[in-house]
PDB file of C-alpha atoms and ligand atoms in Angstrom:
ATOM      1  CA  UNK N 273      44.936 142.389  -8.803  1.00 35.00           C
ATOM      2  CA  UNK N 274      46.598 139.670 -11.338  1.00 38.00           C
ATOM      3  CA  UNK N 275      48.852 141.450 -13.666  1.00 40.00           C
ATOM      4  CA  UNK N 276      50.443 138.306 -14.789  1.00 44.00           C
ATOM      5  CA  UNK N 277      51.145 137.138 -18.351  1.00 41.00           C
ATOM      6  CA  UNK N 278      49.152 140.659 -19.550  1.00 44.00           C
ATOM      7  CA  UNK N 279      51.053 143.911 -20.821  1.00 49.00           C
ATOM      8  CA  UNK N 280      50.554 146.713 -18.532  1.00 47.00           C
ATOM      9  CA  UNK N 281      53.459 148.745 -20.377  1.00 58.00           C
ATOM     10  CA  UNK N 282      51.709 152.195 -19.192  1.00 70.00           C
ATOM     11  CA  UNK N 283      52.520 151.110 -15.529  1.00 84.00           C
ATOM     12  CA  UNK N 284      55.288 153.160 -14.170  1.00 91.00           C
ATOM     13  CA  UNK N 285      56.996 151.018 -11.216  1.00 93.00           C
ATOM     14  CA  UNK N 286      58.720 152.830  -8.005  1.00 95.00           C
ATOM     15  CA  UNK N 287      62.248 152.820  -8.115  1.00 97.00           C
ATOM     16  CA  UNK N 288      64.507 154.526  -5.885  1.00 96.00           C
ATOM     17  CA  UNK N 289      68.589 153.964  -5.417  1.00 96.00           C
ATOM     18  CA  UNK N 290      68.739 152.905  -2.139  1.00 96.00           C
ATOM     19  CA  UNK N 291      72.663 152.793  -1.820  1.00 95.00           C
ATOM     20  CA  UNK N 292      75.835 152.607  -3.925  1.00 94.00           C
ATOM     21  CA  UNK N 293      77.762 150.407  -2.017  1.00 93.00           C
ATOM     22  CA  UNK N 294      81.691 150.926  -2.504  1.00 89.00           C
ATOM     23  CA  UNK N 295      82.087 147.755  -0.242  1.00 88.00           C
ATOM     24  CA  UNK N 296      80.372 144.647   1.714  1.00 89.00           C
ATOM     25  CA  UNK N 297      80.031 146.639   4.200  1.00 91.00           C
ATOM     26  CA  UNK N 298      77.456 148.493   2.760  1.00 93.00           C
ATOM     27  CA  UNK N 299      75.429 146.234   1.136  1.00 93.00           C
ATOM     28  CA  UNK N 300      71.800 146.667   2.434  1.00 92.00           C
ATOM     29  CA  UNK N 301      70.814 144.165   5.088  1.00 87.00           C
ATOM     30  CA  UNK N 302      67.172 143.563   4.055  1.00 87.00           C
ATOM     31  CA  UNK N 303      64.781 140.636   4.052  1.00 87.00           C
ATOM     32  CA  UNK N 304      63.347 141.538   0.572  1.00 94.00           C
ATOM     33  CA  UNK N 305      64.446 139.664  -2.512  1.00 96.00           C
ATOM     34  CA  UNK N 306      67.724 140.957  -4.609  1.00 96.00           C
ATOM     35  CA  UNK N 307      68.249 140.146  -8.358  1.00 97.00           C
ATOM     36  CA  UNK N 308      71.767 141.231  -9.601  1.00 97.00           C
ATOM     37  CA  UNK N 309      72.788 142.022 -13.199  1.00 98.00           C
ATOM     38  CA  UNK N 310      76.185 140.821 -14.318  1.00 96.00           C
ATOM     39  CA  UNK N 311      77.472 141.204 -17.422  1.00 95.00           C
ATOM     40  CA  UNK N 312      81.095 142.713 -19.311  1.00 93.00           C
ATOM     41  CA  UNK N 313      81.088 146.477 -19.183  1.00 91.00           C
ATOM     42  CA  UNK N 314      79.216 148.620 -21.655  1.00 93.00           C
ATOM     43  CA  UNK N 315      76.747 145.176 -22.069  1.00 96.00           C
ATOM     44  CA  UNK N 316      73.649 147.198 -21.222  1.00 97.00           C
ATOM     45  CA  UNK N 317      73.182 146.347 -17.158  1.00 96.00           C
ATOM     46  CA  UNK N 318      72.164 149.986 -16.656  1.00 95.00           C
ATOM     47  CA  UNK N 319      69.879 150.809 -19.643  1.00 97.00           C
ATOM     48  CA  UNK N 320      68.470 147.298 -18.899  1.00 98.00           C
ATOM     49  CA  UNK N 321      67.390 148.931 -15.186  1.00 98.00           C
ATOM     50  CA  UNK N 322      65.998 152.009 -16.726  1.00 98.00           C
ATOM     51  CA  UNK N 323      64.005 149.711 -19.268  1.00 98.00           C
ATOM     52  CA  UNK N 324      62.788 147.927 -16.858  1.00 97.00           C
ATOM     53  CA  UNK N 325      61.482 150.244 -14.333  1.00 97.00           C
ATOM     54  CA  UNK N 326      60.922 152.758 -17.688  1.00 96.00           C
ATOM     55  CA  UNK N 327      62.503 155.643 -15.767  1.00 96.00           C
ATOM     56  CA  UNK N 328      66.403 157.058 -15.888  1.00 96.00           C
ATOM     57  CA  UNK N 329      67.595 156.022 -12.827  1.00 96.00           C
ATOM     58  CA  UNK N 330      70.017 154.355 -13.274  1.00 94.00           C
ATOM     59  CA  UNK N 331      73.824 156.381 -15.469  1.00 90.00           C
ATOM     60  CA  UNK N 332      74.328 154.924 -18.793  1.00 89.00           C
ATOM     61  CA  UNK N 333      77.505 155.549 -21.134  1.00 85.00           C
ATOM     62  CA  UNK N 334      78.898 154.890 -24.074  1.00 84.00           C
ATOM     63  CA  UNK N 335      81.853 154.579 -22.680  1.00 79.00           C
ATOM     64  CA  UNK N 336      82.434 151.119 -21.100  1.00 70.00           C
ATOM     65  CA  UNK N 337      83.437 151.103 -17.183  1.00 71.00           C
ATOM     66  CA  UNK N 338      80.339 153.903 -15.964  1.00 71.00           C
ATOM     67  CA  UNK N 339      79.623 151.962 -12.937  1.00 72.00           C
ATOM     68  CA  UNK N 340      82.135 151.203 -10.736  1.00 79.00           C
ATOM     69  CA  UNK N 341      79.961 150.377  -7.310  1.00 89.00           C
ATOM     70  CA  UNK N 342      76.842 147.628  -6.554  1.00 93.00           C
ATOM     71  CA  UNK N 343      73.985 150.389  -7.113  1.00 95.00           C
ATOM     72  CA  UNK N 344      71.186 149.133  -4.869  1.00 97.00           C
ATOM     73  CA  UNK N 345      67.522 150.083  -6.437  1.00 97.00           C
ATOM     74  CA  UNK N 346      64.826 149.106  -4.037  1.00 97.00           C
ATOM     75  CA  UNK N 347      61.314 148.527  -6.709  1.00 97.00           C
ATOM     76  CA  UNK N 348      57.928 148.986  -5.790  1.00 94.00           C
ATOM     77  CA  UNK N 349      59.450 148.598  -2.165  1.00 94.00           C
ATOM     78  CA  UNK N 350      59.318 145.131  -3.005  1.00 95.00           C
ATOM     79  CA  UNK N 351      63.061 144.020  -4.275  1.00 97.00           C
ATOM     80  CA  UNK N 352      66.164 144.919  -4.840  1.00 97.00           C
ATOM     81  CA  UNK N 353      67.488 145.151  -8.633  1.00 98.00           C
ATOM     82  CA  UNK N 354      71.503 145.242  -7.984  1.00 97.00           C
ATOM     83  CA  UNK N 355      73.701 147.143 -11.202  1.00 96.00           C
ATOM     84  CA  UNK N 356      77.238 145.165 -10.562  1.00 93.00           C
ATOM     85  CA  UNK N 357      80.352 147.575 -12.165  1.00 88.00           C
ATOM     86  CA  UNK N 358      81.191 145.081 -15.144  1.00 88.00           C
ATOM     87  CA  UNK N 359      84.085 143.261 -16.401  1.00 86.00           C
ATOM     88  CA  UNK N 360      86.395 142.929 -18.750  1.00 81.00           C
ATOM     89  CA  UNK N 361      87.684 146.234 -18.825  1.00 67.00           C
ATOM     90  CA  UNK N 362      89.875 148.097 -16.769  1.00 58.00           C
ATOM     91  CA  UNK N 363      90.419 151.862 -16.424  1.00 53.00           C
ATOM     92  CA  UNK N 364      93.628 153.491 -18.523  1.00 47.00           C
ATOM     93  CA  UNK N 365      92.713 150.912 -21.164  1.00 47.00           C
ATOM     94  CA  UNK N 366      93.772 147.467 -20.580  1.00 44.00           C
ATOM     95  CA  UNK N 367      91.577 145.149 -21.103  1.00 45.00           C
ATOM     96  CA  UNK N 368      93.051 143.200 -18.648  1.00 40.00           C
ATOM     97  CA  UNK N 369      90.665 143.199 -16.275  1.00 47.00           C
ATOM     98  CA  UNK N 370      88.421 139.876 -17.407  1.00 50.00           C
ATOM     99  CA  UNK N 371      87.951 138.616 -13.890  1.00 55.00           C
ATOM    100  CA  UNK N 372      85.129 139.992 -11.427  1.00 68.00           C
ATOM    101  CA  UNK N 373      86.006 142.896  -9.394  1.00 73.00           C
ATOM    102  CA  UNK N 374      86.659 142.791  -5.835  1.00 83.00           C
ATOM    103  CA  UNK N 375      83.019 143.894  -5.349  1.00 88.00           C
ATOM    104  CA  UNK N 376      81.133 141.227  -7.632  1.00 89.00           C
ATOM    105  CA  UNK N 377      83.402 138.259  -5.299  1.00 89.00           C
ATOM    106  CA  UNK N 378      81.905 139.867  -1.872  1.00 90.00           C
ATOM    107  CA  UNK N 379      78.678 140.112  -3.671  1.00 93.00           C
ATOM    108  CA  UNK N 380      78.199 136.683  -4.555  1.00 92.00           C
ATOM    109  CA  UNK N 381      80.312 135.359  -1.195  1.00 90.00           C
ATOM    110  CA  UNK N 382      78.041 132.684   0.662  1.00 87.00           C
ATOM    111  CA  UNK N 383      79.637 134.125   3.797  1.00 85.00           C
ATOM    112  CA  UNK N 384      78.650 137.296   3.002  1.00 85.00           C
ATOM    113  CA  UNK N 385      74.586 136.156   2.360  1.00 83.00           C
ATOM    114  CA  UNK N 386      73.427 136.015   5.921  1.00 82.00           C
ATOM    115  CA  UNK N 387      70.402 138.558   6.412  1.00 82.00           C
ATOM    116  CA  UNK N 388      70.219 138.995   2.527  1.00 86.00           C
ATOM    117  CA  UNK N 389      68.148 137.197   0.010  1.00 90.00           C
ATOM    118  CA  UNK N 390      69.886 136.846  -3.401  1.00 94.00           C
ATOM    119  CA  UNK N 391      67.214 135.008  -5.209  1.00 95.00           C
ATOM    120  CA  UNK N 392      68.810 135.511  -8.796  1.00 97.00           C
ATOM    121  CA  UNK N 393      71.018 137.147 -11.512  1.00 98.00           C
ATOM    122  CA  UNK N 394      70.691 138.031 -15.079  1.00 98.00           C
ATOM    123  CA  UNK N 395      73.429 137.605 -16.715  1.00 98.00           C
ATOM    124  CA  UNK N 396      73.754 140.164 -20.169  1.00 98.00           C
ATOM    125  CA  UNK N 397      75.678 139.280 -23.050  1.00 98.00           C
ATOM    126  CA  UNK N 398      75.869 141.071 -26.102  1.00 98.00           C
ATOM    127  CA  UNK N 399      73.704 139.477 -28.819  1.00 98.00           C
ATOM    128  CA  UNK N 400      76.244 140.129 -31.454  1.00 98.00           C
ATOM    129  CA  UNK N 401      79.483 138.331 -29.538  1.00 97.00           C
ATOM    130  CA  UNK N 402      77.581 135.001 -28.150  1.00 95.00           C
ATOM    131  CA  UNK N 403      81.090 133.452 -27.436  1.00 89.00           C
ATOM    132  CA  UNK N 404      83.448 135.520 -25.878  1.00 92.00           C
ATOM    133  CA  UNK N 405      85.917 133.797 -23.438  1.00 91.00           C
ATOM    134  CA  UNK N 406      85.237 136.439 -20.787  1.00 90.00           C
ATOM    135  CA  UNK N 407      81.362 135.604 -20.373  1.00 94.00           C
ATOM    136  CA  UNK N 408      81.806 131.753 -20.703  1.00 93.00           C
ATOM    137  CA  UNK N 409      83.941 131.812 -17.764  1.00 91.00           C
ATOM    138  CA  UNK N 410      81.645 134.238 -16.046  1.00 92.00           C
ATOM    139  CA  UNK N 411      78.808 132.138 -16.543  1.00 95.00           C
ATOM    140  CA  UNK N 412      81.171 129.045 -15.148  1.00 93.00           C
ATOM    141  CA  UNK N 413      81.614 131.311 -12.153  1.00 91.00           C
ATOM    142  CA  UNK N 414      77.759 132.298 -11.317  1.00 93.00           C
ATOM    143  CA  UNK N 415      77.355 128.525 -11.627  1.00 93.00           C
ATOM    144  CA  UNK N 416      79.618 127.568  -9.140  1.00 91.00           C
ATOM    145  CA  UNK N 417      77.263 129.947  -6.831  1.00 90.00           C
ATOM    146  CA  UNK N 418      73.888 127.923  -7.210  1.00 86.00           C
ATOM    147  CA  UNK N 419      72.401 130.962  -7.694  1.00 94.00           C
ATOM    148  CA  UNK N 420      69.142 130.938 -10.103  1.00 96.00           C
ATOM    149  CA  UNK N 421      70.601 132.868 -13.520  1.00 97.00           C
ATOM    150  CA  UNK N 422      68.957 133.551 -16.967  1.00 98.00           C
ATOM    151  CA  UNK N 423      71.454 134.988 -19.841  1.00 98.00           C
ATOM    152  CA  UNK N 424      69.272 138.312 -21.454  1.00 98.00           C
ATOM    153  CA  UNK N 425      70.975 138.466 -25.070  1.00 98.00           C
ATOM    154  CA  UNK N 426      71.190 142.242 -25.188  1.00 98.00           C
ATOM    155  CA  UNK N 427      71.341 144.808 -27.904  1.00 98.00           C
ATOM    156  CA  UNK N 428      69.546 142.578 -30.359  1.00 98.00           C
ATOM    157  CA  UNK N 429      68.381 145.675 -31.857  1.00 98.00           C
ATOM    158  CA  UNK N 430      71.564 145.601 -33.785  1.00 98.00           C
ATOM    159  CA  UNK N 431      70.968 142.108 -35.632  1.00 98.00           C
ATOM    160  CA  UNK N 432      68.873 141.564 -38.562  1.00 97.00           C
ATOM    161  CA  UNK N 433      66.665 138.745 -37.569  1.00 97.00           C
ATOM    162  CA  UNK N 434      68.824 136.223 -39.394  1.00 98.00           C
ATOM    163  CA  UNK N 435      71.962 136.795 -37.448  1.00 98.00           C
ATOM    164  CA  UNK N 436      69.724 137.089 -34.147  1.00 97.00           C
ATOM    165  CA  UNK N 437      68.258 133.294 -35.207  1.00 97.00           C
ATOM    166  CA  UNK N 438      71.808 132.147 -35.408  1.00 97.00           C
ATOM    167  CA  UNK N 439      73.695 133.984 -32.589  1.00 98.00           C
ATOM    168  CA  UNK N 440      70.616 132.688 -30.294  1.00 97.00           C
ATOM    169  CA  UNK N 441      71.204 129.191 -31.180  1.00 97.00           C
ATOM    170  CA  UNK N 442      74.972 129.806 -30.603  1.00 97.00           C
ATOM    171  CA  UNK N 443      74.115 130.829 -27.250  1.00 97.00           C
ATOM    172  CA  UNK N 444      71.907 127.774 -26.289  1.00 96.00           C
ATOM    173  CA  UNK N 445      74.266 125.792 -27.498  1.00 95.00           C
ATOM    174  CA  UNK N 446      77.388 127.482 -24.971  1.00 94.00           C
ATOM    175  CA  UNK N 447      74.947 127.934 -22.508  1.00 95.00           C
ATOM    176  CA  UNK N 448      72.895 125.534 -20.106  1.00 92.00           C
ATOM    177  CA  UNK N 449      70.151 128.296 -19.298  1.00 96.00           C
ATOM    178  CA  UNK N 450      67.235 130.431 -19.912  1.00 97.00           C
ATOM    179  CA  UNK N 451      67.691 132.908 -22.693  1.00 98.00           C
ATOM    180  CA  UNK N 452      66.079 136.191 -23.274  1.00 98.00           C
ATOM    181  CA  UNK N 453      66.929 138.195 -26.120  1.00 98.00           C
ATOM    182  CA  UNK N 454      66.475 142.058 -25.299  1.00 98.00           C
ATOM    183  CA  UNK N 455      66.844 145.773 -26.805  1.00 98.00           C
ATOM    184  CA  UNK N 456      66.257 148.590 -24.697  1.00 98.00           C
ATOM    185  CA  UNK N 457      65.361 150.124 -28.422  1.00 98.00           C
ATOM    186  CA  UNK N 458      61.596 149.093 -28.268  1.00 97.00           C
ATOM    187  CA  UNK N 459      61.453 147.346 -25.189  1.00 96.00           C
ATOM    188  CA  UNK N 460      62.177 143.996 -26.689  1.00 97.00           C
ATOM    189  CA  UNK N 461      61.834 141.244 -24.610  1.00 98.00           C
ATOM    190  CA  UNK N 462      61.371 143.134 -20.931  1.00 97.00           C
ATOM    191  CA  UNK N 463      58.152 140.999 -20.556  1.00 95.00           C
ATOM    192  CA  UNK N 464      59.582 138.263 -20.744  1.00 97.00           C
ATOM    193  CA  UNK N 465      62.072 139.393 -18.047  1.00 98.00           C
ATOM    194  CA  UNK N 466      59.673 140.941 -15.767  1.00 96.00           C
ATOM    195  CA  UNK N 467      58.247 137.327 -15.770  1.00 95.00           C
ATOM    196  CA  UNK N 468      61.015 136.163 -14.418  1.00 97.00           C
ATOM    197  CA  UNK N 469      61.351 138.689 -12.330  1.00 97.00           C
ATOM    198  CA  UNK N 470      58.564 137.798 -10.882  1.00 95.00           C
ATOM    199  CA  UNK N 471      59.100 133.822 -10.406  1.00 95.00           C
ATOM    200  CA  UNK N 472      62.163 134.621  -8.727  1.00 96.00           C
ATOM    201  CA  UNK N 473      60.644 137.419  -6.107  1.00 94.00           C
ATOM    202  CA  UNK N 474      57.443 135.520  -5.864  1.00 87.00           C
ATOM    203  CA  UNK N 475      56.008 138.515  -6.149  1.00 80.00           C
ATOM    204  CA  UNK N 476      52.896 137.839  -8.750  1.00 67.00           C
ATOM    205  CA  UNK N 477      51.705 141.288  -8.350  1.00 59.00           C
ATOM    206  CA  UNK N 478      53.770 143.967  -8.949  1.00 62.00           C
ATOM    207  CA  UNK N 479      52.686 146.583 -10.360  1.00 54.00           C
ATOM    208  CA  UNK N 480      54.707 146.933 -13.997  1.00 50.00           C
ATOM    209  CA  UNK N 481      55.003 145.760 -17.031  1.00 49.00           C
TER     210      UNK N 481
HETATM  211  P1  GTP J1871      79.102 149.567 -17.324  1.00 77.54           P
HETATM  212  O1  GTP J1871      78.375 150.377 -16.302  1.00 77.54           O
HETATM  213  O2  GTP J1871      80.279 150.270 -17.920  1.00 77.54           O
HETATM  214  O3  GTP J1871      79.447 148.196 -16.845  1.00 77.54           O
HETATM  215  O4  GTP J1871      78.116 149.377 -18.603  1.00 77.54           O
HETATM  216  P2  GTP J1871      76.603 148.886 -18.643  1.00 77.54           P
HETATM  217  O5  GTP J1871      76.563 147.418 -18.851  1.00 77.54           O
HETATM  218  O6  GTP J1871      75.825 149.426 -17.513  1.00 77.54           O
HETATM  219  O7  GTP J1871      76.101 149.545 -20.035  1.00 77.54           O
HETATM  220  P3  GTP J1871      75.160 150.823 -20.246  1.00 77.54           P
HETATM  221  O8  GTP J1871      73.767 150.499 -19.813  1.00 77.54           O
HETATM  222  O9  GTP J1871      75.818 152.027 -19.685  1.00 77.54           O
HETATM  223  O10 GTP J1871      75.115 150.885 -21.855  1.00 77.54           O
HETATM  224  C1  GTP J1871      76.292 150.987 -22.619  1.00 77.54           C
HETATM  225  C2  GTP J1871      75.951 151.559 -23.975  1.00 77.54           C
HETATM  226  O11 GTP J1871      75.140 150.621 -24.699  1.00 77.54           O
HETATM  227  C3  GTP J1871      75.145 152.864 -23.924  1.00 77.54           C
HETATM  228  O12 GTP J1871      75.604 153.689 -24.973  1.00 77.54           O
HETATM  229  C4  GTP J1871      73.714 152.402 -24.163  1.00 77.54           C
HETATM  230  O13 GTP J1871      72.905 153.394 -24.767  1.00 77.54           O
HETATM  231  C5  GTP J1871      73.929 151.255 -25.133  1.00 77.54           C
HETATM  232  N1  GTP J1871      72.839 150.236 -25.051  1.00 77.54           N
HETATM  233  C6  GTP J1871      72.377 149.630 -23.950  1.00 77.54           C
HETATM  234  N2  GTP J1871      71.389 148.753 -24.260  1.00 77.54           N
HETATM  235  C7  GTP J1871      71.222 148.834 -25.594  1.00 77.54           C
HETATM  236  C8  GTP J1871      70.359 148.171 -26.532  1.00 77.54           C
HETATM  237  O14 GTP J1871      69.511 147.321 -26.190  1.00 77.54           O
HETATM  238  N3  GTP J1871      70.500 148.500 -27.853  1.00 77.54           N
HETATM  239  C9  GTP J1871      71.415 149.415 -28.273  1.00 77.54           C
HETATM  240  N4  GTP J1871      71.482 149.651 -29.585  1.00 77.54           N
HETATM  241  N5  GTP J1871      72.245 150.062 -27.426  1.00 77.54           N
HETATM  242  C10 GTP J1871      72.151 149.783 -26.107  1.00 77.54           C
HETATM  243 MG1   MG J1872      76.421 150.510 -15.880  1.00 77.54          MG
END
């Protein structure tokens, strides 16, 4: 069945946590494709996941620094969708913290890629800061990886369309990538992801959105 390019937004995809890894050591060894959301903490990498797959899988807070391991969720037994704990904040406070964990570096470590198939990452930043230092040199970062990325401008919800028209265009012009503005509040944009989604699993047929 084709399910390309067409809204299917009654389709509920499988999604299961397959593991919370606290270290490399437990990343999954798989050959299915893995996408990976990075993104500062309290950005929306969570809700994003439970957008996505339109089911609460995946702990959300308001409170920035929720998740704190590389949450594994196998989809339609197909791919992985990897929640990466955030940055830019660290626990008692300090936002010292700007630099990836520990866990992100192994994640993204070329030495660490054999029997796994990282085919991209979305990279969230909030719609209403387009330029903050932290996610420029993230972004610099995930470069340096030759991974495939595409920025998802979250929480556009909270702009009036003007200040979404300009914040957009500040983010093409600070970044060299695919954009996708999104807002968990009415689904905004998750076609458009799930698109990409499925370029980068070259799988044409799943089952969702
Ligand atoms: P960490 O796990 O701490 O790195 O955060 P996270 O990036 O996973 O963020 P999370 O999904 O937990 O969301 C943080 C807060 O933002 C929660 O209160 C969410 O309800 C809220 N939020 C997420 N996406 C949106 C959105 O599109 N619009 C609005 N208005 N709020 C959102
Ligand atoms: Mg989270």
């Amino acid at each position: 069945m084709e399910f390309r390019g067409k809204r299917h937004s009654n389709v509920t995809p499988s999604a299961e946590l397959t593991i919370s890894a606290a270290s490399a050591k437990d990343f999954p060894l798989s050959a299915l494709p893995e996408i990976a959301l990075v993104g500062r903490s309290n950005v929306g990498k969570s809700s994003l996941i439970n957008a996505l797959v339109k089911q609460k899988i995946a702990r959300t807070s308001a409170a920035p620094g929720k998740t704190r391991l590389a949450n594994f969720y196998l989809i339609e037994k197909s791919f992985y969708l990897v929640d990466l704990p955030g940055y830019g904040y660290a626990r008692g406070g300090v936002e010292s913290a700007e630099a990836f964990e520990g866990l992100t570096t192994q994640y993204f470590d070329p030495a660490r890629q054999e029997g796994r198939r990282l085919t991209g990452v979305f990279h969230l930043v909030d719609a209403r800061h387009p330029s903050l230092d932290s996610d420029t040199a993230a972004h610099e970062w995930l470069s340096r990886t030759s991974v495939a990325i595409a920025l998802v401008a979250t929480k556009v919800d909270k702009l009036t369309q003007s200040e979404q028209n300009r914040n957009l265009k500040l983010l093409s012009a600070a970044y060299d990538t695919l954009i996708l503005p999104a807002s968990v509040p009415g689904n905004i944009g998750l076609d458009e992801i799930w698109k990409v989604i499925r370029r980068w699993t070259n799988l044409q047929a799943i089952n969702a959105c």
